[in-house]
Short mmCIF file of C-alpha atoms and ligand atoms in Angstrom, two decimals:
data_model
loop_
_atom_site.label_atom_id
_atom_site.label_comp_id
_atom_site.label_asym_id
_atom_site.label_seq_id
_atom_site.Cartn_x
_atom_site.Cartn_y
_atom_site.Cartn_z
CA MET A 152 0.00 0.00 0.00
CA ASN A 153 1.36 3.37 -1.06
CA VAL A 154 0.42 5.95 1.60
CA ARG A 155 1.25 9.63 1.49
CA ILE A 156 0.93 12.20 4.26
CA VAL A 157 0.13 15.74 3.15
CA SER A 158 -0.17 18.75 5.44
CA ASP A 159 -0.55 22.45 4.95
CA SER A 160 2.50 24.53 5.85
CA SER A 161 1.11 25.55 9.24
CA SER A 162 2.69 22.29 10.51
CA ASN A 163 6.15 23.93 10.11
CA LEU A 164 7.36 20.64 8.57
CA LEU A 165 8.90 20.81 5.11
CA SER A 166 9.88 17.15 5.20
CA VAL A 167 9.31 14.08 7.34
CA SER A 168 11.88 11.30 7.58
CA ASP A 169 10.90 7.81 6.40
CA ALA A 170 7.61 8.93 4.87
CA SER A 171 6.14 9.96 1.56
CA TYR A 172 5.23 13.50 2.56
CA ALA A 173 4.30 16.80 0.92
CA THR A 174 3.26 20.21 2.20
CA VAL A 175 0.84 22.65 0.64
CA PRO A 176 1.93 26.22 1.30
CA LEU A 177 -0.14 28.98 2.84
CA LYS A 178 0.80 32.49 1.78
CA ILE A 179 1.58 35.72 3.60
CA ILE A 180 0.56 38.76 1.58
CA THR A 181 1.81 42.30 2.11
CA GLN A 182 1.39 45.32 -0.15
CA ALA A 183 4.94 44.83 -1.41
CA ARG A 184 4.96 41.08 -2.03
CA GLU A 185 3.72 37.59 -1.42
CA TYR A 186 5.63 35.06 0.70
CA VAL A 187 4.96 31.43 -0.19
CA ASP A 188 5.50 29.18 2.84
CA ASN A 189 7.70 26.57 1.17
CA ALA A 190 11.32 25.39 1.26
CA ALA A 191 12.45 28.15 -1.12
CA LEU A 192 11.43 30.93 1.28
CA ASP A 193 13.97 32.68 3.51
CA VAL A 194 11.82 32.87 6.67
CA ALA A 195 14.36 34.97 8.61
CA SER A 196 14.24 37.63 5.93
CA MET A 197 10.42 37.59 5.90
CA ILE A 198 10.45 38.10 9.69
CA ARG A 199 12.82 41.07 9.20
CA ASP A 200 10.55 42.56 6.52
CA LEU A 201 7.50 42.21 8.78
CA ARG A 202 9.13 44.38 11.48
CA THR A 203 8.83 47.44 9.25
CA VAL A 204 6.02 46.48 6.89
CA LYS A 205 3.54 49.21 5.96
CA GLY A 206 -0.17 48.79 5.29
CA ARG A 207 -2.46 45.83 5.52
CA THR A 208 -1.13 42.28 5.58
CA GLN A 209 -3.03 39.03 5.29
CA THR A 210 -2.72 35.32 4.69
CA SER A 211 -4.36 32.89 2.32
CA CYS A 212 -4.85 29.17 2.55
CA PRO A 213 -4.25 26.64 -0.22
CA ASN A 214 -7.07 25.94 -2.66
CA ALA A 215 -8.50 22.52 -3.55
CA PHE A 216 -6.38 22.30 -6.68
CA GLU A 217 -3.16 22.81 -4.72
CA TRP A 218 -4.20 20.14 -2.21
CA GLN A 219 -5.04 17.71 -4.95
CA GLU A 220 -1.72 18.29 -6.64
CA ALA A 221 0.07 17.47 -3.39
CA PHE A 222 -1.92 14.22 -3.06
CA GLY A 223 -0.04 13.15 -6.20
CA ASP A 224 -0.97 9.70 -7.38
CA ALA A 225 -0.68 8.01 -3.97
CA GLU A 226 -3.24 5.25 -3.49
CA CYS A 227 -3.90 6.33 0.13
CA VAL A 228 -3.64 9.86 1.43
CA PHE A 229 -3.82 11.40 4.89
CA ALA A 230 -4.26 15.17 4.67
CA VAL A 231 -3.69 17.01 7.96
CA THR A 232 -4.96 20.59 8.07
CA ILE A 233 -4.82 23.62 10.33
CA THR A 234 -8.01 24.01 12.41
CA SER A 235 -11.18 24.63 10.41
CA GLY A 236 -12.06 27.11 13.16
CA LEU A 237 -9.50 29.62 11.88
CA SER A 238 -8.82 28.81 8.23
CA GLY A 239 -10.41 27.59 5.01
CA SER A 240 -7.63 25.05 4.50
CA TYR A 241 -9.72 22.13 5.81
CA ASP A 242 -12.64 22.92 3.47
CA ALA A 243 -10.24 23.14 0.52
CA ALA A 244 -8.71 19.77 1.44
CA CYS A 245 -12.20 18.20 1.65
CA LYS A 246 -13.04 19.58 -1.79
CA ALA A 247 -9.76 18.17 -3.12
CA ARG A 248 -10.70 14.79 -1.65
CA GLU A 249 -14.10 14.87 -3.37
CA ASP A 250 -12.54 15.81 -6.71
CA ALA A 251 -9.84 13.16 -6.41
CA LEU A 252 -12.38 10.46 -5.53
CA ALA A 253 -14.66 11.51 -8.39
CA ALA A 254 -11.77 10.87 -10.75
CA ALA A 255 -10.55 7.67 -9.03
CA PRO A 256 -13.16 6.16 -6.68
CA ALA A 257 -10.87 3.36 -5.48
CA ARG A 258 -8.46 5.74 -3.79
CA ARG A 259 -8.58 6.17 -0.03
CA ILE A 260 -8.28 9.74 1.25
CA CYS A 261 -8.71 10.87 4.85
CA VAL A 262 -8.77 14.56 5.76
CA VAL A 263 -7.89 15.24 9.39
CA ASP A 264 -9.01 18.59 10.87
CA SER A 265 -6.28 19.04 13.48
CA LEU A 266 -8.48 21.58 15.37
CA SER A 267 -5.04 22.99 16.08
CA THR A 268 -1.88 23.85 14.20
CA GLY A 269 1.96 23.81 14.33
CA PRO A 270 3.50 21.30 16.73
CA GLU A 271 0.23 19.49 17.47
CA MET A 272 -0.08 18.80 13.73
CA GLN A 273 3.51 17.60 13.89
CA LEU A 274 2.52 15.02 16.51
CA LEU A 275 -0.37 13.78 14.36
CA ILE A 276 1.91 13.53 11.32
CA GLU A 277 4.58 11.62 13.26
CA HIS A 278 1.89 9.30 14.62
CA LEU A 279 0.67 8.57 11.09
CA ARG A 280 4.24 8.01 9.90
CA ASP A 281 4.90 5.51 12.71
CA GLY A 282 1.65 3.70 11.91
CA ILE A 283 2.54 3.46 8.23
CA LEU A 284 5.99 2.10 9.11
CA ALA A 285 4.32 -0.46 11.39
CA GLY A 286 2.31 -1.66 8.37
CA ARG A 287 -1.15 -0.57 9.55
CA SER A 288 -4.06 -0.56 7.11
CA PHE A 289 -5.79 2.64 5.96
CA GLU A 290 -8.75 1.96 8.29
CA GLU A 291 -6.46 1.27 11.24
CA LEU A 292 -4.48 4.45 10.57
CA GLU A 293 -7.66 6.50 10.32
CA ALA A 294 -9.07 5.15 13.60
CA SER A 295 -5.77 5.45 15.40
CA VAL A 296 -5.03 9.06 14.40
CA LYS A 297 -8.53 10.08 15.53
CA GLU A 298 -8.00 8.35 18.86
CA TYR A 299 -4.50 9.85 19.26
CA GLN A 300 -5.86 13.32 18.56
CA ARG A 301 -7.99 13.11 21.70
CA HIS A 302 -4.79 12.99 23.73
CA THR A 303 -2.73 15.71 22.06
CA HIS A 304 -2.87 19.42 22.89
CA LEU A 305 -1.46 22.76 21.82
CA LEU A 306 -0.40 25.61 24.07
CA PHE A 307 1.13 28.89 22.96
CA ALA A 308 2.83 31.91 24.52
CA LEU A 309 2.84 35.02 22.36
CA GLU A 310 4.48 38.43 22.81
CA SER A 311 2.16 40.07 20.29
CA LEU A 312 -1.26 39.21 18.90
CA THR A 313 -1.35 42.06 16.42
CA ASN A 314 -1.54 39.95 13.27
CA LEU A 315 -4.11 37.58 14.79
CA ALA A 316 -6.32 40.54 15.76
CA ARG A 317 -5.88 42.44 12.49
CA ASN A 318 -6.99 39.38 10.57
CA GLY A 319 -10.00 38.73 12.78
CA ARG A 320 -8.68 35.55 14.44
CA VAL A 321 -8.77 36.98 17.96
CA SER A 322 -10.62 39.87 19.55
CA PRO A 323 -8.77 43.21 19.60
CA VAL A 324 -9.47 43.47 23.33
CA VAL A 325 -7.53 40.26 23.98
CA ALA A 326 -4.73 41.40 21.68
CA ARG A 327 -4.22 44.79 23.28
CA VAL A 328 -2.46 43.67 26.46
CA ALA A 329 0.18 41.50 24.80
CA GLY A 330 3.52 43.24 24.41
CA LEU A 331 2.76 45.85 27.05
CA LEU A 332 5.44 45.82 29.75
CA GLY A 333 6.64 42.38 28.72
CA ILE A 334 3.21 40.78 29.00
CA ARG A 335 2.71 37.52 27.12
CA VAL A 336 -0.54 35.85 26.31
CA VAL A 337 -0.58 32.16 27.17
CA GLY A 338 -3.41 30.20 25.62
CA VAL A 339 -4.59 26.90 24.28
CA ALA A 340 -6.25 25.51 21.17
CA SER A 341 -9.81 24.93 22.42
CA GLU A 342 -11.79 21.74 21.76
CA GLN A 343 -13.51 23.64 18.92
CA GLY A 344 -10.17 24.53 17.38
CA THR A 345 -10.18 28.19 18.28
CA LEU A 346 -7.82 30.31 20.26
CA GLN A 347 -8.54 30.46 23.97
CA THR A 348 -6.49 32.64 26.31
CA LEU A 349 -5.57 31.31 29.73
CA CYS A 350 -3.38 33.90 31.43
CA LYS A 351 -1.16 36.91 30.86
CA PRO A 352 2.15 36.39 32.64
CA ARG A 353 4.74 39.18 32.72
CA GLY A 354 8.32 38.31 31.70
CA GLU A 355 9.89 35.18 30.30
CA HIS A 356 10.28 33.34 33.60
CA LYS A 357 6.59 33.65 34.50
CA MET A 358 5.64 32.73 30.93
CA LEU A 359 7.66 29.51 31.09
CA GLU A 360 6.12 28.68 34.48
CA ALA A 361 2.63 29.25 33.12
CA LEU A 362 3.27 27.06 30.07
CA TYR A 363 4.60 24.26 32.26
CA ARG A 364 1.67 24.51 34.67
CA GLU A 365 -0.86 24.44 31.83
CA MET A 366 0.92 21.48 30.27
CA GLU A 367 0.61 19.50 33.50
CA ARG A 368 -3.04 20.52 33.75
CA GLY A 369 -3.43 19.16 30.24
CA GLY A 370 -2.24 15.79 31.56
CA TYR A 371 1.41 15.80 30.46
CA LEU A 372 3.34 12.96 32.07
CA GLY A 373 6.63 12.86 30.18
CA GLY A 374 5.32 11.91 26.72
CA LYS A 375 6.20 13.52 23.40
CA LEU A 376 6.71 17.26 23.37
CA ARG A 377 7.23 19.36 20.24
CA ILE A 378 8.20 23.01 20.58
CA ALA A 379 8.07 25.50 17.70
CA HIS A 380 9.47 28.99 18.15
CA CYS A 381 9.54 32.16 16.10
CA ASN A 382 13.10 33.43 16.30
CA ASN A 383 13.34 32.49 19.98
CA PRO A 384 15.54 29.38 20.34
CA THR A 385 16.62 30.46 23.82
CA ALA A 386 13.11 30.40 25.30
CA ALA A 387 12.34 27.14 23.49
CA GLN A 388 15.47 25.55 25.00
CA ALA A 389 14.70 27.00 28.45
CA PHE A 390 11.26 25.40 28.28
CA ALA A 391 12.70 22.06 27.17
CA ASP A 392 15.18 22.23 30.08
CA THR A 393 12.37 22.91 32.56
CA VAL A 394 10.48 19.86 31.32
CA ARG A 395 13.63 17.68 31.43
CA GLU A 396 14.24 18.57 35.08
CA ARG A 397 11.10 16.61 35.86
CA TYR A 398 11.04 14.14 32.96
CA ALA A 399 14.67 13.35 32.17
CA SER A 400 13.98 11.03 29.26
CA ALA A 401 11.09 12.89 27.63
CA ASP A 402 11.03 12.83 23.82
CA ILE A 403 11.41 16.55 23.04
CA ALA A 404 12.14 18.26 19.72
CA ILE A 405 12.50 21.97 18.97
CA ILE A 406 11.89 23.44 15.52
CA PRO A 407 11.66 26.96 14.11
CA THR A 408 8.31 28.13 12.75
CA THR A 409 8.04 28.51 8.98
CA ALA A 410 6.19 31.45 7.40
CA LEU A 411 2.53 31.01 8.42
CA CYS A 412 3.19 30.35 12.11
CA SER A 413 5.96 33.00 12.15
CA TYR A 414 3.45 35.55 10.87
CA TYR A 415 0.74 34.74 13.44
CA ALA A 416 2.86 33.69 16.44
CA GLU A 417 5.12 36.71 15.74
CA GLU A 418 8.67 37.18 16.95
CA GLY A 419 9.40 35.57 20.28
CA GLY A 420 6.31 33.36 20.11
CA LEU A 421 6.36 29.76 21.34
CA MET A 422 3.99 26.94 20.39
CA VAL A 423 3.97 23.68 22.31
CA GLY A 424 2.36 20.42 21.19
CA PHE A 425 2.26 17.58 23.71
CA GLU A 426 0.72 14.26 24.63
CA GLY A 427 -1.63 14.46 27.60
O1 X90 B 267 -5.25 32.41 5.90
C1 X90 B 267 -5.50 31.37 6.50
O2 X90 B 267 -6.38 30.58 6.13
C2 X90 B 267 -4.66 31.01 7.72
C3 X90 B 267 -5.23 31.48 9.00
C4 X90 B 267 -4.44 31.03 10.22
C5 X90 B 267 -4.88 31.62 11.51
C6 X90 B 267 -4.25 31.20 12.78
C7 X90 B 267 -2.85 30.72 12.80
C8 X90 B 267 -2.25 30.63 14.20
C9 X90 B 267 -0.79 30.29 14.22
C10 X90 B 267 -0.69 31.23 16.61
C11 X90 B 267 -0.83 30.54 17.91
C12 X90 B 267 -1.63 29.29 17.97
C13 X90 B 267 -3.14 29.45 18.00
C14 X90 B 267 -3.84 28.11 17.88
C15 X90 B 267 -5.32 28.15 17.98
C16 X90 B 267 -6.02 26.93 17.49
C17 X90 B 267 -0.07 30.43 15.49
#
């Protein structure tokens, strides 16, 4: 069985080892140019441009055609999308599935609404990869990723919510406090796949404490932890160190955000996906 995993670029993963894998890019659009979230993009230079950008900026999700192209000719496809609560990516992937099945009804295509993004999508993708390597059937993979998803969570700690608020993904009232006097907004991907704020710690130390506390409340007991950061490797490492003090052998990986998450999490932002 030839199985391919496809995700939109909000997963921050441009490749996955030991898997047939493709990403479908989201785009960041400014008045001056368009940034396509793929391997050819220099994310650091986009982040620099965004510091001084003038005028309105926005993002756009992949369309059904782009999803279908990424499915390629794989017999079985798992498409993992950013939450349908904040983006049209999931709807586009579902349309791509319909079109692909209309052309080839024997194919098997499963679209997974992550109800989350970034490092929680990474966990789902790694879970699918491990299942494929273990030789599971399409039906087994589908059931097992849905079950696994009930035990994974996403937390975030952001220094600014400006781009989220300007693009209508969070209320301006919530966004206003972030960035003031070193205040961060710590929040969680809700069960409905929307952004829910939990607390507003001041300073990095309090932010790391809050993240750790919320992770334990989410049921973390030393399982997999994936940390994505926007130009903030120091805080990501500090958080990993905090977790290792308690769980010495935890499976932890740190990756930089690519364009979409860099744009919305903004500089300094951390995103944490974990098993609860
Ligand atoms: O244009 C589009 O369709 C993309 C819209 C994406 C909107 C949100 C991206 C959030 C990325 C911010 C922190 C995590 C929030 C998670 C809530 C589910 C990163």
